[in-house]
Coordinates of C-alpha atoms in Angstrom, one line a residue:
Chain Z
X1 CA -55.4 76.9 -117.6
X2 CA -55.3 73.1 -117.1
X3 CA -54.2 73.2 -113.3
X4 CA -57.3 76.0 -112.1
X5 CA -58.9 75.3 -109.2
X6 CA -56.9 71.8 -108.6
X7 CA -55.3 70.6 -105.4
X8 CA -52.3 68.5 -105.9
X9 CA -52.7 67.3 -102.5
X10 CA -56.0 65.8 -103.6
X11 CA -54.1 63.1 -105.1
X12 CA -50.9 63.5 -103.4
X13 CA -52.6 62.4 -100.0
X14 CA -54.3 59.6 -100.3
X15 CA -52.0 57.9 -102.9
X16 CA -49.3 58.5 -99.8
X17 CA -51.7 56.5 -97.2
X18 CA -52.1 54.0 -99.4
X19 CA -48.6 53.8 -99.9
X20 CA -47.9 54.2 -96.1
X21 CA -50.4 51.6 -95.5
X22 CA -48.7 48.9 -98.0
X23 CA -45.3 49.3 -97.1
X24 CA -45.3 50.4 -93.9
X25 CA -44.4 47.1 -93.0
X26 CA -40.4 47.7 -93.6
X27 CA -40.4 50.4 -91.0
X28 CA -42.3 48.4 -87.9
X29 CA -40.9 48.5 -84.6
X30 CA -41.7 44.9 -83.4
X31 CA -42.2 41.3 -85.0
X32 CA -45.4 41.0 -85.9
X33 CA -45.7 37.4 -84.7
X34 CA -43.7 37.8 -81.2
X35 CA -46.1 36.5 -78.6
X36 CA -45.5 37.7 -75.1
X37 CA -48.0 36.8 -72.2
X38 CA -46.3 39.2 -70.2
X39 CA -46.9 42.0 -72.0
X40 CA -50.7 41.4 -72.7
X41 CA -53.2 44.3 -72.9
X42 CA -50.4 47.3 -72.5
X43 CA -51.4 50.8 -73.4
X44 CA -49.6 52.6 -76.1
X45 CA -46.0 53.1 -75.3
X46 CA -42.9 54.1 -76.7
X47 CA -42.2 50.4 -77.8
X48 CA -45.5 49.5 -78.8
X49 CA -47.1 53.0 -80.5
X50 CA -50.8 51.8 -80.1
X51 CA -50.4 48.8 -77.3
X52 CA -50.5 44.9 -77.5
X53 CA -53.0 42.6 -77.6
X54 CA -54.1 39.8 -76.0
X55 CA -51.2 37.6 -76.6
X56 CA -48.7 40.4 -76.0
X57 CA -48.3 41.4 -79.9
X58 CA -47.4 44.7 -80.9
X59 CA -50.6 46.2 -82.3
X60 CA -49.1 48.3 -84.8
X61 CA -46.5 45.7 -86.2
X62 CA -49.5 43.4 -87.0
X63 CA -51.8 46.2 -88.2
X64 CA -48.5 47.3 -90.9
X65 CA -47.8 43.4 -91.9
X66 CA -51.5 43.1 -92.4
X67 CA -51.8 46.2 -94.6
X68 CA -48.8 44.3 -96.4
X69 CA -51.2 41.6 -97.0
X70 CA -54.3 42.9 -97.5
X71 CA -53.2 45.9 -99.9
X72 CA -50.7 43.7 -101.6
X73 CA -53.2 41.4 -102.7
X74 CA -55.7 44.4 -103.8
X75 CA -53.2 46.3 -105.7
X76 CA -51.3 43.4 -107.4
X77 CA -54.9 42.4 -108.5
X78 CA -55.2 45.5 -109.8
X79 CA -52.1 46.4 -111.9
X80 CA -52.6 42.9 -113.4
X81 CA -56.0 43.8 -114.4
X82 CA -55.0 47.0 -115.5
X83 CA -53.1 46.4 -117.7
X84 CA -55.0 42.7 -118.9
X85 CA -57.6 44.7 -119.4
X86 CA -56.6 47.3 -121.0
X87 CA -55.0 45.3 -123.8
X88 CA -57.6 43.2 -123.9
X89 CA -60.9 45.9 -124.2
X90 CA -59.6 47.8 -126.8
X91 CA -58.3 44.6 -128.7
X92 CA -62.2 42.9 -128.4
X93 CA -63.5 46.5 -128.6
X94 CA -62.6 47.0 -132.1
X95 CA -63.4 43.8 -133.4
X96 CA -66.1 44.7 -136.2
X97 CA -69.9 44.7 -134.8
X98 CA -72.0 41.1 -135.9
X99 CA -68.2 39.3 -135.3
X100 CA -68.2 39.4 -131.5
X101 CA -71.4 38.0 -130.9
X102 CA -70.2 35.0 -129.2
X103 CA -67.7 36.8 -127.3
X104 CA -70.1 39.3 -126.0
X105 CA -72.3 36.8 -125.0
X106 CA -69.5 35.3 -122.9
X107 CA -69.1 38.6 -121.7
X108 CA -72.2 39.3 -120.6
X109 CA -73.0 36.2 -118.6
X110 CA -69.8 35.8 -116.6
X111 CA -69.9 39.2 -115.4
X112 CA -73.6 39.0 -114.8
X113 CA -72.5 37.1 -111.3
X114 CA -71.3 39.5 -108.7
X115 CA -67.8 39.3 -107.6
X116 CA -68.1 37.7 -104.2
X117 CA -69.6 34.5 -105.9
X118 CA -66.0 34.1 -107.3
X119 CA -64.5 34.4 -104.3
X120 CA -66.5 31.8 -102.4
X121 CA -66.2 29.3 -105.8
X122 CA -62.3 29.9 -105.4
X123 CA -62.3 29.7 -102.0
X124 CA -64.0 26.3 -101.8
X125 CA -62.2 24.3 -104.8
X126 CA -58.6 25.6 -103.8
X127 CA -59.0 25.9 -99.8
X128 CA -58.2 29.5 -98.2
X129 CA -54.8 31.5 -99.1
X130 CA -53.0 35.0 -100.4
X131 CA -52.6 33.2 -103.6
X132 CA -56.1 32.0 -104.3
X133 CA -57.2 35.4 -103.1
X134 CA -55.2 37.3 -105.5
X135 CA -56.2 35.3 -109.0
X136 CA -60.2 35.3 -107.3
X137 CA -59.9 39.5 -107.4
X138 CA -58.3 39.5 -110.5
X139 CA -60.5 36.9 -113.1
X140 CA -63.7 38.6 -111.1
X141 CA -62.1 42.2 -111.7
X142 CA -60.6 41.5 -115.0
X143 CA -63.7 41.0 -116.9
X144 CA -65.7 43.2 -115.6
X145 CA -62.8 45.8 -116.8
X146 CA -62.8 43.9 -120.3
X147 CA -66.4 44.6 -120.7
X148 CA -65.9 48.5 -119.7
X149 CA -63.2 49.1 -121.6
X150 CA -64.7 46.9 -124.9
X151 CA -67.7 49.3 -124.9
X152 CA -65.9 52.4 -123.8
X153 CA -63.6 51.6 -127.0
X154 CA -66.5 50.9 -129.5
X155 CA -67.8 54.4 -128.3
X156 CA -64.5 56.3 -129.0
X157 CA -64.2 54.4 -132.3
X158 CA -67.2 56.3 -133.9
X159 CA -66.3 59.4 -133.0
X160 CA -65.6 62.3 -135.1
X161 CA -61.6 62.6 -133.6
X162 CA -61.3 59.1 -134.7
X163 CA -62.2 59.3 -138.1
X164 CA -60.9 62.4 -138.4
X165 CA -57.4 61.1 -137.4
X166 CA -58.0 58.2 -139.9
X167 CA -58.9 60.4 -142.6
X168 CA -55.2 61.7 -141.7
X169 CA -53.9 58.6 -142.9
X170 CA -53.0 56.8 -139.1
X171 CA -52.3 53.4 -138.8
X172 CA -54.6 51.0 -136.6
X173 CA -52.2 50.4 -134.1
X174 CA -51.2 54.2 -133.8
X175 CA -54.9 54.8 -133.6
X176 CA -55.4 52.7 -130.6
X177 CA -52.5 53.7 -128.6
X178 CA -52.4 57.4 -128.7
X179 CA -56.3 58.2 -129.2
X180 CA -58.1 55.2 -127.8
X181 CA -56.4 54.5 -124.9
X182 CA -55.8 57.2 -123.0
X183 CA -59.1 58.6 -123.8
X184 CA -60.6 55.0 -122.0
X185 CA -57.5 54.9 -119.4
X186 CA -59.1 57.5 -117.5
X187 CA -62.6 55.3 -116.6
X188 CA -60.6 52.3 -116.6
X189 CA -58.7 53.7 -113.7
X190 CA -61.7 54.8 -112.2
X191 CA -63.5 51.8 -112.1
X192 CA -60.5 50.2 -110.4
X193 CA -60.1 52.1 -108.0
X194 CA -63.8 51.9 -107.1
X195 CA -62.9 48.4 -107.0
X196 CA -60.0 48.7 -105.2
X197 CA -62.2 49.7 -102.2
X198 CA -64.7 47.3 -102.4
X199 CA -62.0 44.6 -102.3
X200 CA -60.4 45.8 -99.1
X201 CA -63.9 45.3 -97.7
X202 CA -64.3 41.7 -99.6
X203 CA -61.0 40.7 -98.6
X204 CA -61.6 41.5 -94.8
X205 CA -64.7 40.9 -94.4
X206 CA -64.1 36.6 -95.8
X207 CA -61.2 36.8 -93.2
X208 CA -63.5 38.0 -90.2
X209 CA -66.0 35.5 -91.1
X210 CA -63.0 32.9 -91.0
X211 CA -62.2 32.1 -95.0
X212 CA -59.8 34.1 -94.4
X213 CA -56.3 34.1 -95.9
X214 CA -54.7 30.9 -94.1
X215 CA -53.1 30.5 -90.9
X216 CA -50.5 32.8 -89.7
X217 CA -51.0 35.1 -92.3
X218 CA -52.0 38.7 -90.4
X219 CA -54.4 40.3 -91.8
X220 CA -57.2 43.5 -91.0
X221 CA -60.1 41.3 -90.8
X222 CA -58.6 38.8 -89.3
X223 CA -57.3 41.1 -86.2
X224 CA -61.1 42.5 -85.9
X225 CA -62.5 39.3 -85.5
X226 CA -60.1 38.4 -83.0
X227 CA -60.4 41.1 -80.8
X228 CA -64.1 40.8 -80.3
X229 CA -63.9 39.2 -76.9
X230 CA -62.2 42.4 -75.5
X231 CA -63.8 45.3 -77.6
X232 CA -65.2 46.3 -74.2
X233 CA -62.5 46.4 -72.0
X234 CA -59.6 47.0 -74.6
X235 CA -61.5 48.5 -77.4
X236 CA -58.2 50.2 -78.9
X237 CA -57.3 46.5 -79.8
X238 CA -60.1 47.0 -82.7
X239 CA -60.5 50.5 -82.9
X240 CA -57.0 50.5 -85.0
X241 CA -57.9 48.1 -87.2
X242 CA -60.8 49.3 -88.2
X243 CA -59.4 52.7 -88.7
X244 CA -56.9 51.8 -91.2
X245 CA -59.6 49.7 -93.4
X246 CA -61.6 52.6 -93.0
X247 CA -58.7 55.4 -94.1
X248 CA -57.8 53.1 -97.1
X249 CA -61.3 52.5 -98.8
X250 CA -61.7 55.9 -97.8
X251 CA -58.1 57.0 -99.6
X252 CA -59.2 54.8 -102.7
X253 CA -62.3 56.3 -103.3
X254 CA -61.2 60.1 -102.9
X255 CA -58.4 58.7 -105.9
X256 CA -61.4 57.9 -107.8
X257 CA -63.2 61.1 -107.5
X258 CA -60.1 63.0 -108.5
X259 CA -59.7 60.6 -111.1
X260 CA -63.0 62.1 -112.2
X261 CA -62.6 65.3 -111.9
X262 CA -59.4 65.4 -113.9
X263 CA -61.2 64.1 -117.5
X264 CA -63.6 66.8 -117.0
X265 CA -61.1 69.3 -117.2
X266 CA -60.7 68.0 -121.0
X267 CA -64.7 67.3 -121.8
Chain E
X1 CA -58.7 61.6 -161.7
X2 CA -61.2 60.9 -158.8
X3 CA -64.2 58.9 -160.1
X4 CA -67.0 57.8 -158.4
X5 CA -68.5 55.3 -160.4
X6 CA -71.9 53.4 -159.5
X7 CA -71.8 53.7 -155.9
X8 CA -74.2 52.3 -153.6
X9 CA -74.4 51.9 -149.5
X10 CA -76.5 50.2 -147.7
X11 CA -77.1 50.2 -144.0
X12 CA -76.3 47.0 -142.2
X13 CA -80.3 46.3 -142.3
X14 CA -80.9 46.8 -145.5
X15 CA -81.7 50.6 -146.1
X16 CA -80.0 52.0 -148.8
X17 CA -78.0 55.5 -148.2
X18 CA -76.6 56.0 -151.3
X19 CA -77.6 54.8 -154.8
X20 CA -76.1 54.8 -157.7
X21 CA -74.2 57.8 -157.1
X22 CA -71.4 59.0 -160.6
X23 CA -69.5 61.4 -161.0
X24 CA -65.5 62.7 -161.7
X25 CA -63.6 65.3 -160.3
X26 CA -60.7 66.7 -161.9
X27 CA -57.7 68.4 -160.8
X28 CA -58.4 71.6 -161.4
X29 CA -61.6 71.8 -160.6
X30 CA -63.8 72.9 -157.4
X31 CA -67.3 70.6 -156.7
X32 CA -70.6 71.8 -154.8
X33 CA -72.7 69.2 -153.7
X34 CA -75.7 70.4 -151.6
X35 CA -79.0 69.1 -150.6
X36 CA -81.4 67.9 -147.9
X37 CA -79.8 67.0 -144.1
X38 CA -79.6 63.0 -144.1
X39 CA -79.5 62.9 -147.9
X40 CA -76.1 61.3 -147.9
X41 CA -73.8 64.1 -148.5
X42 CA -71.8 63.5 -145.6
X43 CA -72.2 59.7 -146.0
X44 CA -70.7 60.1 -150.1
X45 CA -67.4 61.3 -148.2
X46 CA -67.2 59.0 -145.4
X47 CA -67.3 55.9 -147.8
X48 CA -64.6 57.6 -150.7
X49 CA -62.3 58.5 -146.8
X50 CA -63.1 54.5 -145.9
X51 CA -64.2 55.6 -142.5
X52 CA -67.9 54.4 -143.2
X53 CA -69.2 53.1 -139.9
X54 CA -69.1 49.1 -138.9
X55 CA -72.6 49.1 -139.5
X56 CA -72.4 50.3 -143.2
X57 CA -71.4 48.2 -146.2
X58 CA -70.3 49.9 -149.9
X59 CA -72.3 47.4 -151.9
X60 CA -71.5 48.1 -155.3
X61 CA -69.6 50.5 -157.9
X62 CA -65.9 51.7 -157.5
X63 CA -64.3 54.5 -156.4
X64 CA -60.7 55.1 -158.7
X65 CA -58.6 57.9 -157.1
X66 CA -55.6 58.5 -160.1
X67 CA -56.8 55.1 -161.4
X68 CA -56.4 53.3 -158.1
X69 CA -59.4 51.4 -156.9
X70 CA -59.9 52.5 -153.1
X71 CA -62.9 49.9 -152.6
X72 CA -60.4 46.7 -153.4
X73 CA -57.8 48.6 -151.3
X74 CA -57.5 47.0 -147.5
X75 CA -57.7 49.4 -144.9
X76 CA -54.3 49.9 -144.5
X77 CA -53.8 50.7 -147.9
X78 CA -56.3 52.9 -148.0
X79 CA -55.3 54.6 -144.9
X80 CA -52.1 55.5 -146.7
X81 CA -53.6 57.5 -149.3
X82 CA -55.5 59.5 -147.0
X83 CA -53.7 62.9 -145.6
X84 CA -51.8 62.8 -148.8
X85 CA -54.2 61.9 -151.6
X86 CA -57.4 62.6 -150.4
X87 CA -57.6 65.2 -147.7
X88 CA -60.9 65.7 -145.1
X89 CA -62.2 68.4 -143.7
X90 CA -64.5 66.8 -141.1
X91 CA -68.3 68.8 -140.3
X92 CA -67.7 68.8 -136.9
X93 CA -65.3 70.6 -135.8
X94 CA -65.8 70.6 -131.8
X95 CA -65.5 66.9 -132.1
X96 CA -63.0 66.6 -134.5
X97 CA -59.7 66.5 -132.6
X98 CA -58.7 64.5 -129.5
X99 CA -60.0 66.3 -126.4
X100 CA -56.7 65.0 -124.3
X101 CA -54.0 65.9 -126.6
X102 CA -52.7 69.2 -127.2
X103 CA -53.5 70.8 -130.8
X104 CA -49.9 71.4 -131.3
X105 CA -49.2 68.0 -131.0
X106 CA -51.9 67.1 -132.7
X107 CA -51.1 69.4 -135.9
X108 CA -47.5 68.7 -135.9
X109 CA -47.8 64.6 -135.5
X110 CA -50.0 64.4 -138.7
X111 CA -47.6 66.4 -140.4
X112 CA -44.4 64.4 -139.1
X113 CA -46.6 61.2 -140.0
X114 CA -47.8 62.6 -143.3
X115 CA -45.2 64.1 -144.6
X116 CA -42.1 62.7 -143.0
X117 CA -40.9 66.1 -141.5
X118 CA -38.5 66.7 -138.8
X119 CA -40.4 68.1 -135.4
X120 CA -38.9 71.1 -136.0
X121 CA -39.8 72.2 -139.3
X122 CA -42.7 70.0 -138.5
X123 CA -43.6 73.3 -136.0
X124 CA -42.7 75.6 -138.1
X125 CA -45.4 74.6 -140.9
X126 CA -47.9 74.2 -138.9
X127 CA -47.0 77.9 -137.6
X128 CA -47.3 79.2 -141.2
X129 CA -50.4 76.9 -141.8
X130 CA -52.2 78.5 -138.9
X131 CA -51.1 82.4 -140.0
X132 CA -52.5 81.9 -143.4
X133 CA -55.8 80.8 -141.8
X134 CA -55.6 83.8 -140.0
X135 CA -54.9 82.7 -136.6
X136 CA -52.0 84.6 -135.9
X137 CA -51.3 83.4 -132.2
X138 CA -50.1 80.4 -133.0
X139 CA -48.4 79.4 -129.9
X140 CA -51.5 80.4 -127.5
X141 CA -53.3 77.5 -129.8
X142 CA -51.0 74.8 -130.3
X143 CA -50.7 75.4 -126.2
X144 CA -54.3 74.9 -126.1
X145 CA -56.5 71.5 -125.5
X146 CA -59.9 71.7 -128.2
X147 CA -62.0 72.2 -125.8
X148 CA -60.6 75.7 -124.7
X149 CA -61.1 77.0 -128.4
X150 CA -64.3 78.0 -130.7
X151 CA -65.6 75.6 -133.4
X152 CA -65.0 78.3 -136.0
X153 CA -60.8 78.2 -135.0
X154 CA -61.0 74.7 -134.6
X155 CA -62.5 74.3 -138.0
X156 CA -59.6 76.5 -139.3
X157 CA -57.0 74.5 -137.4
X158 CA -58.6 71.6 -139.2
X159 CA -57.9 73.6 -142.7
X160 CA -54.9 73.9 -141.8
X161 CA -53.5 71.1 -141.4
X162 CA -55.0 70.1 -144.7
X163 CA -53.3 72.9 -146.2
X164 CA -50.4 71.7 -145.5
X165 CA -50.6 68.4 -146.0
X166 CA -51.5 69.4 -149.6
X167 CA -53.9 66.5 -150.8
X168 CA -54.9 65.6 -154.5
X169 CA -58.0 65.6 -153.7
X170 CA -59.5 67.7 -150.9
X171 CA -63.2 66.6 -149.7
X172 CA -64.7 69.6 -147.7
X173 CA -67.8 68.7 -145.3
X174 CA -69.4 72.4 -144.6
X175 CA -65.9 73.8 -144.1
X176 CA -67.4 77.0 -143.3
X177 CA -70.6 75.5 -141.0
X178 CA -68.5 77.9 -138.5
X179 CA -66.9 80.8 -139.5
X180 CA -67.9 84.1 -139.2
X181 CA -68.4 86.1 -142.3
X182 CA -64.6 87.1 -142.6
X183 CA -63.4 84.0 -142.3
X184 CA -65.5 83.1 -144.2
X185 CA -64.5 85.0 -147.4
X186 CA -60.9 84.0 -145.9
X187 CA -61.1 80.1 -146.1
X188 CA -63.1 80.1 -150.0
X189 CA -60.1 82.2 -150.8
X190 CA -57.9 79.7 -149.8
X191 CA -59.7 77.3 -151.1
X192 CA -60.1 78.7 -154.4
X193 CA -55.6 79.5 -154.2
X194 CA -55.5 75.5 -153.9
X195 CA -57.5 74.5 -156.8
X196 CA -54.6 74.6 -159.2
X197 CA -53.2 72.0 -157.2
X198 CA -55.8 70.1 -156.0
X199 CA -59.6 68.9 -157.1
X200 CA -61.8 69.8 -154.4
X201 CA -65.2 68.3 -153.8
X202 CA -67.1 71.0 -151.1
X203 CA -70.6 69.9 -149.5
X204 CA -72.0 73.1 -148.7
X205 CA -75.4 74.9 -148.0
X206 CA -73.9 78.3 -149.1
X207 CA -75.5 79.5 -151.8
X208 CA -72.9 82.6 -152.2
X209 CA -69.9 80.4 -151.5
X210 CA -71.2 77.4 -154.2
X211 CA -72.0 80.7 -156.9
X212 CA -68.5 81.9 -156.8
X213 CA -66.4 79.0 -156.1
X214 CA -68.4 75.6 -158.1
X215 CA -68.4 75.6 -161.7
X216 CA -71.0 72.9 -161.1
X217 CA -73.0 71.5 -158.3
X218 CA -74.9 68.4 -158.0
X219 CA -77.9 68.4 -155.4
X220 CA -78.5 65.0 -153.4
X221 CA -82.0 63.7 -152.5
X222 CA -82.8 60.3 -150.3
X223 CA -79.1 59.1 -151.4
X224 CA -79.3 59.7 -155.3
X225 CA -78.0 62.5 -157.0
X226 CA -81.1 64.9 -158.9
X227 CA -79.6 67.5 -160.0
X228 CA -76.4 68.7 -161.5
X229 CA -75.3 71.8 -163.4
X230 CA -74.1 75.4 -162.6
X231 CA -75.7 77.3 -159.1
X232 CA -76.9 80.0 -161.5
X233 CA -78.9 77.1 -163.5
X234 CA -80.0 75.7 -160.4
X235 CA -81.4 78.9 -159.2
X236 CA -83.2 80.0 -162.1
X237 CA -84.6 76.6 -163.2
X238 CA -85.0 73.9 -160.4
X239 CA -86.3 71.2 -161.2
X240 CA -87.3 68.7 -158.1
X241 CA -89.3 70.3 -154.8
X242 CA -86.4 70.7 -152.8
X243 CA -84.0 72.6 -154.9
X244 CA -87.2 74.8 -155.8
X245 CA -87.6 75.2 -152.1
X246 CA -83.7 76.4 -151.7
X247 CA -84.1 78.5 -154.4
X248 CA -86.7 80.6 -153.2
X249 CA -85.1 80.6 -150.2
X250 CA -82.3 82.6 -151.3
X251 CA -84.5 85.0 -153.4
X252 CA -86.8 85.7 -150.5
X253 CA -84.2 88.4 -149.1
X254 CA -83.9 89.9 -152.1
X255 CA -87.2 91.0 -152.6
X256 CA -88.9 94.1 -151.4
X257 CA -89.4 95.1 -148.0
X258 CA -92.8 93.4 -148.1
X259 CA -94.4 90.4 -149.1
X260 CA -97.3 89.9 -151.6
X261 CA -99.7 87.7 -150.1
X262 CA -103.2 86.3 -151.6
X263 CA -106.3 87.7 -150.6

């Protein structure tokens, strides 16, 4: 009964682009960084799948090293905060109420600012870089997930299952782990992958505006911005960039919704 | 011995819930307690389980289960008698399992827990458990998620776990809110089977089921106990408005076909 009416491929698929996307990077055909003036502006070919650029780069090298980069930094981000988060929720979550005050308090006015101000505040103290870009995402990610799962957890904690399974004489720790979490997992991994997407955007959008992620590192935002000056003549140069940002948020969020769709099976 | 002595709770404003309540049950012996919706019945439970909510404080009195004081317990230690001292059967019984976790697993874990049983014999009671409360195809609802059952075989899923867990003390909240009429008559039987083993304290709205199973019932008003003594004395004498009220309740369908009214 659990499986009517569900497509595996829902999930199958866009986990695969996203996979395809990330570590594509092993299978490309050219360096990403060979420059060859000789070869400027080609058309798709055997040897370069979707052309070269304007300093003779292979197009979908740099488009596979950037998805590297740009994915990396999203989904490392993520499994830190995951799992951070995780712990960390249901830890504060069942803290008794009139205890936490200061806590929540904390809570509340650090994630009151969005997540972009982070970035910028990180960005300026520590200069651009993959490594200020990936503790930015994860402190402005990570408490926003604390928050979720801390109320999420005080809401499962006065249910009826939960007393009930008390009443039965389980431990606290027992509780937690086999009721509590994977009855908030579910939103958790929602809201990350939610996040996810908006990151890609965050994350490209800084490096086409220039605070990018350093020199010579490639990334999607990066290879927009610098093929503006021949969108009109060679507009594949952006066009392939743009599609892959737009097939990975695009992946991300269908995760989400069948993220979604799978706990209401259960409800 | 499970004695209730002196309790009080109060909200975490300042409201009180329950006052004063006292009172003993005995192996041996099978307790109604009935009265008003948000008069503390369920409350009274809740606080002698130790799952009162964060909000709710037991200000005074003790609670001794076989001489053991459960309100100077910690909640560990009190979590340990529960399942095999004291036993719960919650009110809710759409809400009382874990919606992501099959009820197999769910019956057979509290019994491995509880009772230090091997998985496989750990199966096979809960089996038996589930025939005696009359749901005879087991393995359709140990296969089965919560939500894809009905509160009445839920409810008896709940029973029987308790069953066979086999509590002291078994504390019943409307363990038949549920059932259809059958298994109804089904679970008081059962209930009234386990009595020689266990004391059983029942919060209940059934007149029928409180007049054959309680020897005596105590009625709750605005957190205090009112009344107290045999259904059949409760029936024919009430004292305070609501009992009076549920009283005449019960006799209205046994009157005549039609009603005297005044002119």
């Amino acid at each position: 009964m659990k499986d009517v009416g569900r497509n595996p491929l829902g999930t199958v698929l866009p986990a695969a682009i996203i996979l395809i996307c990330m570590m594509g990077f092993l299978f490309s055909p050219n360096d990403p960084f060979h420059v060859d003036m000789s070869m400027r502006f080609l058309p798709p070919t055997m040897q370069f799948p979707f052309g070269t650029d304007h300093m003779g780069r292979c197009i979908l090298s740099r488009i596979l090293e950037g998805g590297k980069i740009t994915l990396g930094i999203v989904l490392i981000g993520a499994s830190i905060v995951f799992v951070l988060g995780m712990i960390m929720g249901i830890l504060f979550g069942q803290i008794k109420s009139g205890k936490g005050f200061l806590l929540d308090s904390v809570l509340n006015a650090v994630t009151a600012l969005p997540p972009i101000a982070y970035l910028i505040v990180f960005i300026g103290a520590w200069g651009n870089g993959v490594f200020t870009m990936i503790f930015a995402v994860t402190i402005s990610l990570l408490l926003r997930l604390i928050k979720l799962v801390k109320s999420e957890t005080e809401i499962e904690l006065t249910k009826a299952y939960v007393l009930s399974a008390v009443a039965a004489g389980v431990s606290k720790p027992k509780l937690l782990l086999f009721h509590v979490a994977p009855n908030v997992t579910q939103d958790a991994l929602h809201y990350i992958c939610l996040s996810c997407a908006d990151l890609i955007m965050v994350i490209t959008g800084f490096s086409f505006i220039g605070l990018g992620l350093g020199d010579n590192v490639i990334d999607w935002g990066m290879m927009v911005s610098e093929s503006r000056n021949f969108v009109l003549t060679y507009p594949g140069i952006m066009i392939y960039p743009v599609a892959f940002i737009l097939l990975s948020t695009f992946s991300l969020n269908l995760l989400a919704r069948e993220i979604e769709k799978r706990g209401e099976i259960h409800a | 011995m499970l004695e209730v002595q002196n309790v009080s709770v109060f909200t975490g404003n300042g409201l009180p819930l329950l006052r004063n309540i006292t009172f003993s049950l005995g192996p041996g012996e099978i307790l109604g307690l009935t009265g008003e919706s948000g008069s503390g019945k369920t409350t009274l439970i809740k606080s002698i389980m130790g799952i009162l909510p964060k909000s709710c404080r037991l200000v005074s009195g003790k609670i001794l289960a076989n001489n053991i004081d459960l309100t100077a317990l910690t909640s560990g230690e009190h979590r340990k008698l529960c399942g095999t001292h004291l036993g719960f059967v919650p009110q809710s019984p759409m809400t009382a399992f874990d919606s992501r976790i099959r009820l197999g697993t769910q019956i057979t874990e509290t019994l491995r827990l509880r009772l230090g049983l091997s998985p496989t014999t750990a199966t096979e009671l809960a089996r038996q458990q589930l025939f005696a409360v009359n749901l005879s195809d087991s393995t359709r609802i140990m296969e089965s998620y919560p939500s894809q059952l009905s509160g009445g075989m839920l409810q008896r899923v709940a029973i029987a776990i308790l069953m066979a867990l086999q509590p002291s003390y078994i504390l019943a909240d409307e363990p038949t809110s549920a059932l259809d009429t059958v298994n109804r008559d089904l679970l008081l039987n059962l209930l009234q089977n386990q009595v020689s083993r266990s004391g059983i304290l029942m919060i209940s709205h059934d007149i029928a089921a409180l007049k054959a199973l309680c020897k005596t019932v105590m009625v709750m008003e605005n957190g205090a106990i009112t009344e107290k003594g045999s259904m059949e004395q409760l029936l024919l004498s009430p004292c305070r408005k609501w009992t009076k009220e549920f009283a005449a309740a019960y006799r209205l369908p046994e009157k005549e076909d039609w009603l005297w009214t005044e002119y």
